[in-house]
Amino acid sequence: MPNVLEIVKGWSKRTKVIVISTIIVVISSLILLFSWTQKTDYQVLFSNLTESDAGAIVNKLNEMKVPFKLTVNSILVPAPKVYELRLQLAAQGLPVGGGIGFEIFDKTDFQTTDFVQKLNYKRALEGELSRTISSLSEIDHTRVHLALPEKSLFVKDKETATASILVKLKPGRSLSQSQVQGIVHLVSSSIEGLNPGDITIVDNNGTMLTRPSDDVLGLTTTQLEYQKKYEQQVETTIKDILEPVIGKDRVKVKVSADLDFSRTEKTEEKFDPEGSVLRSEQSMKEKSQSGSPGGVPGVQSNLPGKPGTQAQGQQTQSQKESDTTNFEITKVTSHTLMSLGNLRKLSAAVLVDGMYKEKKGSKELTYVPRTDDEIKRYDDLVKKAIGYTQTRGDEVSVVNMPFEPVAKEEIAPERRDWLKDAAMVAKYFAPLIVAILFYFFIVRPVIKSLSQESVQTQIPVLPLPASSAEISKEMKPELPEARTREVPLPPVEELALKSEITDWSQWVKDNPSQAATLIKEWVQTEEAEASS
């Protein structure tokens, strides 16, 4: 440590300023770099909150002493604490969302009037319905307004309840008609005496989502929505089979489906005259015999104990047979209920782009149409993909036409964002790289310069010999090639010689200016002797 202090004291002012400035710059850079790498990453805790929910969450975060940031529509917290804070706030009922619910009755107040109780019940019912409807993935926020009439003792004065619902959809989302009907039935089932026809749903653009149904035409909106979805499904099927071969966004498809939404019931009863089945068979056989006795009329034949004289009487005999066979004719009875949405005809128009080749010697692209064989193969693929049926009258048309000119860069596949990846890697390797550069470009040169300056400062200033003979006498063991003749040497100012020089050539390399001065003095001395 004392040697270091002596070395520092021996530095010039310029060297001290450079070293101190370098140390300050390096320490500042390291502090900035460390703060950048250790910067806390903030992520969204909640977004699109109501003012009451945002205020309640901010108060809870202040109580929990959690750092946070506020943006236009979001609350940001440190990334490692996002999920933990969501669970903690959810356990405390935050965010409430959709207004206050039945928790309004958690605190009882005996001074509350009947009017306030009814009003609180209505608010709680609206809030609970809003929360339930907002749980749909397509909906961002919901407001529910209920009109609940007072109960009356007279039936003729009874009024029905009504409901109005405003839904704010998320960007790029939409509600299907089945989802709208689901919301309608959900609300109507939650409120006593509320009919589905008395519920109105409007989105944030003012579009009415509930439409009255027609008893004659049926739910035409649902039918059109089903037809549209079916056509989109067929279009997606065609694109999925052609785009891997032709290229993305180079196939345009339009499908038209003719669907039968009529409900048909059909009952048929068919008899097969050639088919008969023995149902029953009956056989009956009858045989009878009859006769009348005869004798001699008179007393003798009627007296007891007297044998009567028998006479031959008249006898009859009969026989009867009958067979009955019943046959059943084959009969088929069928009752058919035709389903809705049967496909009657399907038409598909497919537009296929050609190929683009680069001209020789230029970057312009030339359009090359598809061959007939390729178009035919595409046509067969489309027909097999959509279930083409000729007897049904289906139509498929595949046409090759050039699309709008596309630059070569747009046709090329997407490239990876190397700049973003490099910034991510640099965030973690920057401290190591800075430390290496700091060592090679700052620490190492400073150490080298200080070592050289320390060697120079350690050279003692010795009294100059009276003549060159003494110098030659001192240097003779180390300088075998030096001149041996004596040359008188006048005194020279600020000439410092090292007391223990072991290598004259090394000293000359390290002190070129002093060596040049010494040689100059030798030459001047020789010239002076020669002139005398």
Coordinates of C-alpha atoms in Angstrom, one line a residue:
M1 CA 0.0 0.0 0.0
P2 CA 2.8 2.6 0.7
N3 CA 4.3 1.8 -2.7
V4 CA 1.0 2.5 -4.4
L5 CA 0.6 5.8 -2.6
E6 CA 4.2 6.8 -3.6
I7 CA 3.4 5.8 -7.2
V8 CA 0.2 7.9 -7.2
K9 CA 2.1 10.8 -5.6
G10 CA 4.6 10.6 -8.4
W11 CA 2.0 10.9 -11.1
S12 CA 1.6 14.0 -13.1
K13 CA -1.6 16.1 -12.9
R14 CA -2.7 15.0 -16.3
T15 CA -2.4 11.3 -15.3
K16 CA -4.3 11.8 -12.1
V17 CA -7.2 13.6 -14.0
I18 CA -7.4 10.8 -16.6
V19 CA -7.4 8.0 -14.0
I20 CA -10.0 9.7 -11.7
S21 CA -12.2 10.5 -14.7
T22 CA -12.0 6.9 -16.0
I23 CA -12.9 5.5 -12.6
I24 CA -15.9 7.8 -12.3
V25 CA -17.1 7.0 -15.8
V26 CA -16.7 3.2 -15.2
I27 CA -18.5 3.2 -11.9
S28 CA -21.4 5.3 -13.3
S29 CA -21.7 2.9 -16.3
L30 CA -21.7 -0.1 -14.0
I31 CA -24.4 1.4 -11.8
L32 CA -26.6 2.3 -14.9
L33 CA -26.1 -1.1 -16.4
F34 CA -26.9 -2.9 -13.1
S35 CA -30.0 -0.8 -12.7
W36 CA -31.1 -1.5 -16.2
T37 CA -30.6 -5.3 -15.9
Q38 CA -32.3 -5.3 -12.5
K39 CA -35.2 -3.1 -13.6
T40 CA -38.5 -4.5 -12.4
D41 CA -40.8 -5.8 -15.1
Y42 CA -44.4 -4.5 -14.6
Q43 CA -47.3 -6.5 -16.0
V44 CA -51.1 -5.8 -16.2
L45 CA -52.9 -6.7 -13.0
F46 CA -56.4 -5.6 -14.2
S47 CA -57.5 -3.5 -17.2
N48 CA -60.7 -1.8 -18.3
L49 CA -62.0 -1.3 -14.7
T50 CA -64.7 0.9 -13.6
E51 CA -63.8 3.9 -11.5
S52 CA -65.1 2.4 -8.3
D53 CA -63.2 -0.9 -8.8
A54 CA -60.0 0.9 -9.8
G55 CA -60.1 3.1 -6.7
A56 CA -60.8 0.1 -4.4
I57 CA -57.9 -1.9 -5.9
V58 CA -55.5 1.0 -5.6
N59 CA -56.4 1.5 -1.9
K60 CA -55.8 -2.2 -1.3
L61 CA -52.4 -2.1 -3.0
N62 CA -51.4 0.9 -0.8
E63 CA -52.5 -1.0 2.3
M64 CA -50.4 -4.0 1.2
K65 CA -47.5 -1.7 0.3
V66 CA -47.2 -3.2 -3.2
P67 CA -45.6 -0.9 -5.9
F68 CA -47.8 -0.2 -8.8
K69 CA -48.2 1.9 -11.9
L70 CA -51.3 3.4 -13.4
T71 CA -51.9 3.8 -17.2
V72 CA -54.9 5.0 -19.1
N73 CA -57.0 1.8 -18.6
S74 CA -54.8 -0.6 -16.6
I75 CA -53.1 -1.2 -13.3
L76 CA -49.5 -2.5 -13.5
V77 CA -47.7 -4.4 -10.8
P78 CA -44.4 -6.3 -10.7
A79 CA -44.5 -9.4 -12.8
P80 CA -43.7 -12.0 -10.1
K81 CA -46.6 -10.8 -8.0
V82 CA -49.4 -10.6 -10.6
Y83 CA -51.1 -14.0 -10.0
E84 CA -50.6 -13.8 -6.2
L85 CA -52.2 -10.4 -6.1
R86 CA -55.1 -11.5 -8.3
L87 CA -55.9 -14.3 -5.9
Q88 CA -55.6 -12.1 -2.8
L89 CA -57.9 -9.4 -4.3
A90 CA -60.4 -12.0 -5.5
A91 CA -60.6 -13.4 -2.0
Q92 CA -61.6 -9.9 -0.9
G93 CA -64.2 -9.6 -3.6
L94 CA -62.2 -7.3 -6.0
P95 CA -62.8 -6.3 -8.6
V96 CA -66.6 -6.2 -8.1
G97 CA -67.4 -5.7 -11.8
G98 CA -70.9 -4.8 -13.1
G99 CA -71.8 -2.8 -10.0
I100 CA -72.6 -3.9 -6.5
G101 CA -74.3 -7.3 -5.9
F102 CA -76.0 -9.0 -3.0
E103 CA -73.1 -8.1 -0.7
I104 CA -75.0 -4.9 -0.2
F105 CA -77.1 -6.8 2.4
D106 CA -74.0 -8.0 4.3
K107 CA -74.4 -5.0 6.6
T108 CA -77.8 -4.7 8.1
D109 CA -79.3 -1.4 9.2
F110 CA -82.6 -1.4 11.1
Q111 CA -83.2 2.2 10.2
T112 CA -83.5 1.4 6.5
T113 CA -87.0 2.1 5.1
D114 CA -88.9 -0.3 2.9
F115 CA -88.3 1.9 -0.2
V116 CA -84.6 1.8 0.3
Q117 CA -84.7 -2.0 0.8
K118 CA -86.6 -2.4 -2.5
L119 CA -84.1 -0.1 -4.2
N120 CA -81.1 -2.0 -2.8
Y121 CA -82.7 -5.3 -4.0
K122 CA -83.1 -3.9 -7.5
R123 CA -79.5 -2.7 -7.5
A124 CA -78.2 -6.0 -6.2
L125 CA -80.2 -7.9 -8.8
E126 CA -78.9 -5.7 -11.6
G127 CA -75.3 -6.1 -10.4
E128 CA -75.5 -9.9 -10.2
L129 CA -77.0 -10.2 -13.7
S130 CA -74.2 -7.9 -15.0
R131 CA -71.5 -10.1 -13.5
T132 CA -73.0 -13.2 -14.9
I133 CA -73.4 -11.8 -18.4
S134 CA -69.9 -10.3 -18.3
S135 CA -68.5 -13.8 -17.7
L136 CA -68.9 -14.6 -21.4
S137 CA -65.6 -14.4 -23.3
E138 CA -66.9 -12.1 -26.0
I139 CA -68.2 -9.4 -23.5
D140 CA -66.0 -6.8 -21.8
H141 CA -68.6 -5.0 -19.7
T142 CA -72.4 -5.1 -19.1
R143 CA -75.0 -2.8 -17.8
V144 CA -78.4 -4.1 -16.8
H145 CA -81.5 -1.9 -16.1
L146 CA -84.6 -3.5 -14.7
A147 CA -88.1 -2.0 -14.5
L148 CA -89.9 -4.0 -11.8
P149 CA -93.5 -2.8 -11.2
E150 CA -95.2 -2.7 -7.8
K151 CA -97.4 -5.7 -7.0
S152 CA -101.1 -5.0 -7.2
L153 CA -104.1 -6.7 -5.7
F154 CA -106.1 -6.3 -8.8
V155 CA -105.3 -8.5 -11.8
K156 CA -106.4 -5.9 -14.4
D157 CA -103.9 -3.4 -13.0
K158 CA -101.0 -5.9 -13.1
E159 CA -98.0 -4.7 -15.1
T160 CA -95.2 -6.8 -16.5
A161 CA -91.5 -6.4 -15.8
T162 CA -89.1 -5.3 -18.5
A163 CA -85.3 -5.4 -18.8
S164 CA -82.7 -3.5 -20.9
I165 CA -79.2 -4.7 -21.3
L166 CA -76.2 -2.9 -22.7
V167 CA -73.2 -5.0 -23.6
K168 CA -69.7 -3.7 -24.5
L169 CA -68.0 -6.3 -26.7
K170 CA -64.3 -6.9 -26.9
P171 CA -62.5 -5.7 -30.0
G172 CA -63.0 -8.1 -32.9
R173 CA -65.7 -10.1 -31.1
S174 CA -69.4 -10.6 -31.8
L175 CA -72.3 -12.4 -30.3
S176 CA -74.1 -15.1 -32.2
Q177 CA -77.9 -15.2 -32.2
S178 CA -77.8 -18.3 -30.0
Q179 CA -75.8 -16.5 -27.4
V180 CA -78.2 -13.5 -27.5
Q181 CA -81.1 -15.9 -26.9
G182 CA -79.2 -17.5 -24.1
I183 CA -78.8 -14.1 -22.4
V184 CA -82.5 -13.4 -22.9
H185 CA -83.6 -16.7 -21.3
L186 CA -81.0 -16.3 -18.5
V187 CA -82.4 -12.9 -17.5
S188 CA -86.0 -13.9 -17.9
S189 CA -85.5 -17.0 -15.7
S190 CA -83.9 -14.9 -13.0
I191 CA -86.7 -12.4 -12.6
E192 CA -90.3 -13.3 -11.6
G193 CA -92.9 -12.4 -14.2
L194 CA -90.4 -11.3 -16.9
N195 CA -91.2 -12.6 -20.4
P196 CA -88.4 -13.1 -22.9
G197 CA -90.1 -10.8 -25.4
D198 CA -89.8 -7.9 -22.9
I199 CA -86.0 -8.0 -22.9
T200 CA -83.9 -5.7 -25.1
I201 CA -80.2 -6.2 -25.7
V202 CA -78.1 -3.5 -27.3
D203 CA -74.3 -3.4 -28.0
N204 CA -71.9 -0.5 -27.5
N205 CA -72.5 0.5 -31.2
G206 CA -76.2 0.9 -30.6
T207 CA -77.1 -2.2 -32.7
M208 CA -80.1 -4.0 -31.4
L209 CA -79.2 -7.7 -30.9
T210 CA -82.6 -9.0 -30.0
R211 CA -85.0 -9.3 -32.9
P212 CA -88.7 -10.4 -32.6
S213 CA -89.5 -13.8 -34.0
D214 CA -92.1 -14.4 -36.7
D215 CA -94.5 -17.2 -36.0
V216 CA -95.0 -17.7 -39.8
L217 CA -91.5 -17.4 -41.1
G218 CA -89.8 -18.8 -38.0
L219 CA -86.4 -17.7 -36.7
T220 CA -85.1 -16.3 -40.0
T221 CA -82.1 -14.7 -38.3
T222 CA -80.9 -18.0 -36.9
Q223 CA -81.4 -19.7 -40.3
L224 CA -79.3 -17.1 -42.1
E225 CA -76.6 -17.3 -39.4
Y226 CA -76.5 -21.1 -39.8
Q227 CA -76.3 -20.8 -43.6
K228 CA -73.4 -18.2 -43.3
K229 CA -71.5 -20.4 -40.9
Y230 CA -71.9 -23.4 -43.2
E231 CA -70.6 -21.5 -46.1
Q232 CA -67.6 -20.2 -44.1
Q233 CA -66.8 -23.7 -43.0
V234 CA -66.8 -24.9 -46.6
E235 CA -64.6 -22.0 -47.7
T236 CA -62.1 -22.7 -44.9
T237 CA -62.0 -26.4 -46.0
I238 CA -61.1 -25.4 -49.6
K239 CA -58.4 -22.9 -48.4
D240 CA -56.9 -25.5 -46.1
I241 CA -56.4 -27.9 -48.9
L242 CA -55.1 -25.4 -51.5
E243 CA -53.0 -22.9 -49.6
P244 CA -50.2 -25.4 -48.7
V245 CA -49.7 -26.0 -52.4
I246 CA -50.4 -22.6 -53.9
G247 CA -49.4 -20.3 -51.1
K248 CA -50.9 -18.3 -48.3
D249 CA -53.3 -15.5 -49.4
R250 CA -53.1 -16.6 -53.0
V251 CA -56.5 -18.4 -53.0
K252 CA -59.9 -16.7 -52.9
V253 CA -63.0 -18.8 -52.3
K254 CA -66.7 -18.0 -52.3
V255 CA -69.3 -20.6 -51.5
S256 CA -73.1 -20.4 -51.9
A257 CA -75.2 -23.0 -50.2
D258 CA -78.9 -23.6 -50.8
L259 CA -80.4 -25.0 -47.6
D260 CA -83.9 -26.3 -47.1
F261 CA -85.3 -25.1 -43.8
S262 CA -88.8 -26.4 -44.3
R263 CA -90.1 -28.9 -41.8
T264 CA -91.9 -31.9 -43.5
E265 CA -93.7 -34.9 -42.0
K266 CA -94.4 -37.9 -44.2
T267 CA -96.5 -41.0 -43.4
E268 CA -96.5 -43.9 -45.9
E269 CA -98.5 -47.2 -45.8
K270 CA -97.5 -49.8 -48.4
F271 CA -99.0 -53.2 -49.2
D272 CA -97.2 -56.0 -50.9
P273 CA -99.6 -58.1 -52.9
E274 CA -97.0 -60.8 -53.6
G275 CA -96.1 -61.2 -50.0
S276 CA -98.6 -63.1 -47.8
V277 CA -98.3 -64.6 -44.3
L278 CA -100.5 -67.3 -42.8
R279 CA -102.3 -65.7 -39.9
S280 CA -104.8 -68.4 -38.7
E281 CA -106.2 -71.8 -39.8
Q282 CA -109.3 -73.5 -38.5
S283 CA -110.6 -77.0 -39.4
M284 CA -114.0 -78.5 -38.3
K285 CA -115.4 -82.0 -38.9
E286 CA -119.0 -83.0 -37.9
K287 CA -120.8 -86.5 -38.2
S288 CA -124.4 -87.3 -37.0
Q289 CA -126.7 -90.5 -37.1
S290 CA -130.5 -90.7 -36.1
G291 CA -133.4 -93.3 -36.2
S292 CA -137.0 -94.0 -34.7
P293 CA -138.1 -97.3 -33.0
G294 CA -141.2 -99.4 -34.2
G295 CA -143.6 -102.1 -32.8
V296 CA -147.1 -103.8 -33.0
P297 CA -149.7 -101.5 -31.7
G298 CA -152.2 -102.8 -29.2
V299 CA -152.6 -104.1 -25.6
Q300 CA -150.3 -107.0 -25.8
S301 CA -147.3 -105.0 -26.6
N302 CA -148.0 -102.6 -23.8
L303 CA -148.6 -105.1 -21.0
P304 CA -145.9 -105.5 -18.4
G305 CA -143.9 -108.6 -18.6
K306 CA -144.9 -109.3 -22.1
P307 CA -142.3 -109.2 -24.7
G308 CA -143.1 -106.7 -27.2
T309 CA -142.9 -107.4 -30.8
Q310 CA -140.2 -105.2 -32.3
A311 CA -140.7 -103.7 -35.7
Q312 CA -138.2 -102.2 -38.0
G313 CA -138.0 -98.3 -37.7
Q314 CA -136.6 -95.6 -40.0
Q315 CA -132.8 -94.5 -39.5
T316 CA -130.8 -91.4 -41.0
Q317 CA -126.9 -90.6 -41.0
S318 CA -125.0 -87.3 -42.0
Q319 CA -121.3 -86.0 -42.1
K320 CA -120.0 -82.4 -42.4
E321 CA -116.4 -81.0 -42.8
S322 CA -115.1 -77.3 -43.0
D323 CA -111.6 -75.7 -43.2
T324 CA -110.9 -72.0 -42.7
T325 CA -107.5 -70.4 -43.5
N326 CA -106.7 -66.7 -42.9
F327 CA -103.8 -65.0 -44.7
E328 CA -102.3 -61.4 -43.9
I329 CA -101.0 -59.2 -46.7
T330 CA -97.6 -57.5 -46.1
K331 CA -98.0 -53.8 -45.1
V332 CA -95.3 -51.2 -44.3
T333 CA -96.2 -48.0 -42.4
S334 CA -93.5 -45.3 -42.1
H335 CA -93.6 -41.9 -40.5
T336 CA -90.7 -39.5 -41.5
L337 CA -89.9 -36.1 -40.0
M338 CA -87.5 -34.2 -42.3
S339 CA -84.8 -32.3 -40.5
L340 CA -84.1 -28.6 -41.0
G341 CA -81.3 -27.2 -43.0
N342 CA -81.0 -30.0 -45.6
L343 CA -78.5 -29.1 -48.4
R344 CA -80.2 -28.8 -51.8
K345 CA -77.4 -27.4 -53.9
L346 CA -73.8 -26.2 -53.3
S347 CA -71.8 -23.8 -55.5
A348 CA -68.2 -22.9 -55.1
A349 CA -66.1 -20.4 -57.0
V350 CA -62.3 -20.6 -56.5
L351 CA -59.9 -18.0 -57.8
V352 CA -56.2 -19.2 -57.9
D353 CA -53.2 -17.0 -58.4
G354 CA -50.4 -17.9 -60.8
M355 CA -46.7 -18.0 -60.3
Y356 CA -44.2 -15.2 -60.3
K357 CA -40.6 -15.5 -61.7
E358 CA -37.8 -13.0 -61.6
K359 CA -36.5 -11.6 -64.9
K360 CA -32.9 -12.1 -65.7
G361 CA -30.9 -9.0 -64.8
S362 CA -33.7 -7.3 -62.9
K363 CA -35.8 -7.6 -59.8
E364 CA -39.1 -7.4 -61.6
L365 CA -41.5 -10.4 -61.3
T366 CA -43.1 -11.9 -64.3
Y367 CA -46.5 -13.6 -64.0
V368 CA -46.7 -17.2 -65.2
P369 CA -50.2 -18.8 -65.4
R370 CA -51.0 -22.2 -64.1
T371 CA -51.2 -25.1 -66.6
D372 CA -54.5 -26.8 -67.5
D373 CA -53.4 -30.0 -65.7
E374 CA -52.8 -28.1 -62.5
I375 CA -56.2 -26.4 -62.7
K376 CA -57.8 -29.8 -63.3
R377 CA -56.1 -31.3 -60.2
Y378 CA -57.2 -28.3 -58.1
D379 CA -60.7 -28.8 -59.3
D380 CA -60.7 -32.5 -58.3
L381 CA -59.3 -31.6 -54.9
V382 CA -62.1 -29.1 -54.3
K383 CA -64.8 -31.4 -55.4
K384 CA -63.6 -34.2 -53.1
A385 CA -63.1 -31.8 -50.2
I386 CA -66.7 -30.4 -50.3
G387 CA -68.5 -33.6 -51.1
Y388 CA -69.4 -32.7 -54.6
T389 CA -72.6 -34.5 -55.9
Q390 CA -73.5 -34.2 -59.5
T391 CA -77.1 -35.5 -59.1
R392 CA -77.7 -32.8 -56.6
G393 CA -76.7 -30.1 -59.1
D394 CA -73.6 -28.9 -57.4
E395 CA -71.2 -26.6 -59.2
V396 CA -67.5 -26.0 -58.8
S397 CA -65.5 -23.5 -60.8
V398 CA -61.7 -23.1 -60.4
V399 CA -60.2 -20.1 -62.4
N400 CA -56.6 -19.0 -62.6
M401 CA -56.2 -15.2 -62.7
P402 CA -53.3 -12.9 -61.7
F403 CA -53.7 -11.1 -58.3
E404 CA -52.4 -7.7 -57.6
P405 CA -48.6 -7.4 -58.2
V406 CA -46.8 -8.5 -55.1
A407 CA -43.3 -7.4 -54.3
K408 CA -40.6 -10.1 -53.9
E409 CA -40.2 -9.3 -50.2
E410 CA -43.9 -10.0 -49.6
I411 CA -43.7 -13.4 -51.4
A412 CA -40.7 -14.4 -49.4
P413 CA -41.4 -16.3 -46.1
E414 CA -41.5 -14.4 -42.9
R415 CA -38.2 -13.9 -41.2
R416 CA -37.3 -14.0 -37.6
D417 CA -36.9 -10.8 -35.7
W418 CA -33.2 -11.2 -34.8
L419 CA -33.0 -7.6 -33.5
K420 CA -35.5 -8.4 -30.8
D421 CA -33.8 -11.7 -29.9
A422 CA -30.4 -9.9 -29.8
A423 CA -31.8 -7.2 -27.4
M424 CA -33.1 -10.0 -25.1
V425 CA -29.7 -11.8 -25.1
A426 CA -27.8 -8.5 -24.6
K427 CA -29.8 -7.7 -21.5
Y428 CA -28.3 -10.7 -19.7
F429 CA -24.8 -10.8 -21.3
A430 CA -24.2 -7.0 -21.4
P431 CA -22.6 -6.9 -17.9
L432 CA -20.1 -9.6 -18.9
I433 CA -19.2 -7.9 -22.2
V434 CA -18.8 -4.5 -20.5
A435 CA -16.5 -6.0 -17.9
I436 CA -14.3 -7.6 -20.6
L437 CA -14.1 -4.4 -22.6
F438 CA -13.4 -2.4 -19.5
Y439 CA -10.4 -4.7 -18.7
F440 CA -8.9 -4.8 -22.1
F441 CA -9.4 -1.1 -23.1
I442 CA -9.1 0.7 -19.7
V443 CA -7.6 -1.4 -16.9
R444 CA -4.9 -3.0 -18.9
P445 CA -3.6 0.2 -20.7
V446 CA -3.6 2.1 -17.3
I447 CA -1.7 -0.7 -15.6
K448 CA 0.8 -0.8 -18.4
S449 CA 1.3 3.0 -18.4
L450 CA 1.6 3.1 -14.6
S451 CA 4.2 0.3 -14.6
Q452 CA 6.3 2.2 -17.2
E453 CA 6.1 5.4 -15.3
S454 CA 7.0 3.7 -12.0
V455 CA 10.2 2.3 -13.6
Q456 CA 11.1 5.8 -14.8
T457 CA 10.4 7.4 -11.4
Q458 CA 12.6 4.8 -9.7
I459 CA 15.7 5.9 -11.8
P460 CA 18.0 7.8 -9.3
V461 CA 19.8 11.0 -10.4
L462 CA 23.6 10.3 -10.1
P463 CA 26.4 12.9 -10.4
L464 CA 27.9 13.0 -13.9
P465 CA 31.4 11.6 -14.1
A466 CA 34.2 14.1 -14.9
S467 CA 35.2 12.3 -18.1
S468 CA 34.0 9.6 -20.4
A469 CA 36.9 7.5 -19.2
E470 CA 35.1 7.0 -15.9
I471 CA 31.9 6.1 -17.7
S472 CA 33.7 3.7 -19.9
K473 CA 35.4 2.2 -16.9
E474 CA 32.0 1.7 -15.2
M475 CA 30.3 0.3 -18.2
K476 CA 33.1 -1.8 -19.5
P477 CA 32.1 -5.1 -17.9
E478 CA 28.5 -4.7 -19.4
L479 CA 29.5 -3.2 -22.8
P480 CA 32.1 -5.3 -24.5
E481 CA 31.7 -3.6 -27.8
A482 CA 32.0 0.0 -26.4
R483 CA 34.9 2.3 -27.3
T484 CA 37.8 2.1 -24.8
R485 CA 39.6 5.4 -25.6
E486 CA 39.1 8.1 -23.1
V487 CA 37.0 11.1 -24.1
P488 CA 36.6 14.0 -21.8
L489 CA 32.9 14.6 -21.1
P490 CA 31.7 18.0 -19.9
P491 CA 28.9 18.1 -17.2
V492 CA 25.4 17.7 -18.6
E493 CA 22.2 18.8 -16.8
E494 CA 19.3 16.4 -15.9
L495 CA 21.2 13.3 -17.1
A496 CA 20.0 10.4 -14.9
L497 CA 21.8 7.0 -15.0
K498 CA 20.7 3.9 -13.3
S499 CA 23.2 2.7 -10.8
E500 CA 22.9 -0.9 -11.6
I501 CA 22.4 -1.2 -15.4
T502 CA 22.7 -4.7 -16.6
D503 CA 21.9 -4.2 -20.2
W504 CA 22.9 -1.1 -22.0
S505 CA 20.8 -1.8 -25.1
Q506 CA 17.7 -2.1 -23.0
W507 CA 18.4 1.2 -21.3
V508 CA 18.8 2.9 -24.7
K509 CA 15.4 1.5 -25.9
D510 CA 13.7 2.7 -22.7
N511 CA 15.5 6.1 -22.7
P512 CA 16.0 7.2 -26.3
S513 CA 16.1 10.9 -25.6
Q514 CA 18.8 10.6 -22.9
A515 CA 20.8 8.3 -25.1
A516 CA 20.7 10.8 -28.0
T517 CA 21.8 13.6 -25.7
L518 CA 24.7 11.5 -24.5
I519 CA 25.9 10.7 -28.0
K520 CA 25.6 14.3 -28.9
E521 CA 27.8 15.3 -26.0
W522 CA 30.4 12.7 -27.1
V523 CA 30.5 14.1 -30.6
Q524 CA 30.9 17.7 -29.4
T525 CA 33.7 16.6 -27.0
E526 CA 35.6 14.8 -29.8
E527 CA 35.2 17.8 -32.1
A528 CA 36.5 20.1 -29.4
E529 CA 39.6 17.9 -28.8
A530 CA 40.3 17.7 -32.5
S531 CA 40.2 21.5 -33.0
S532 CA 42.5 22.0 -30.0

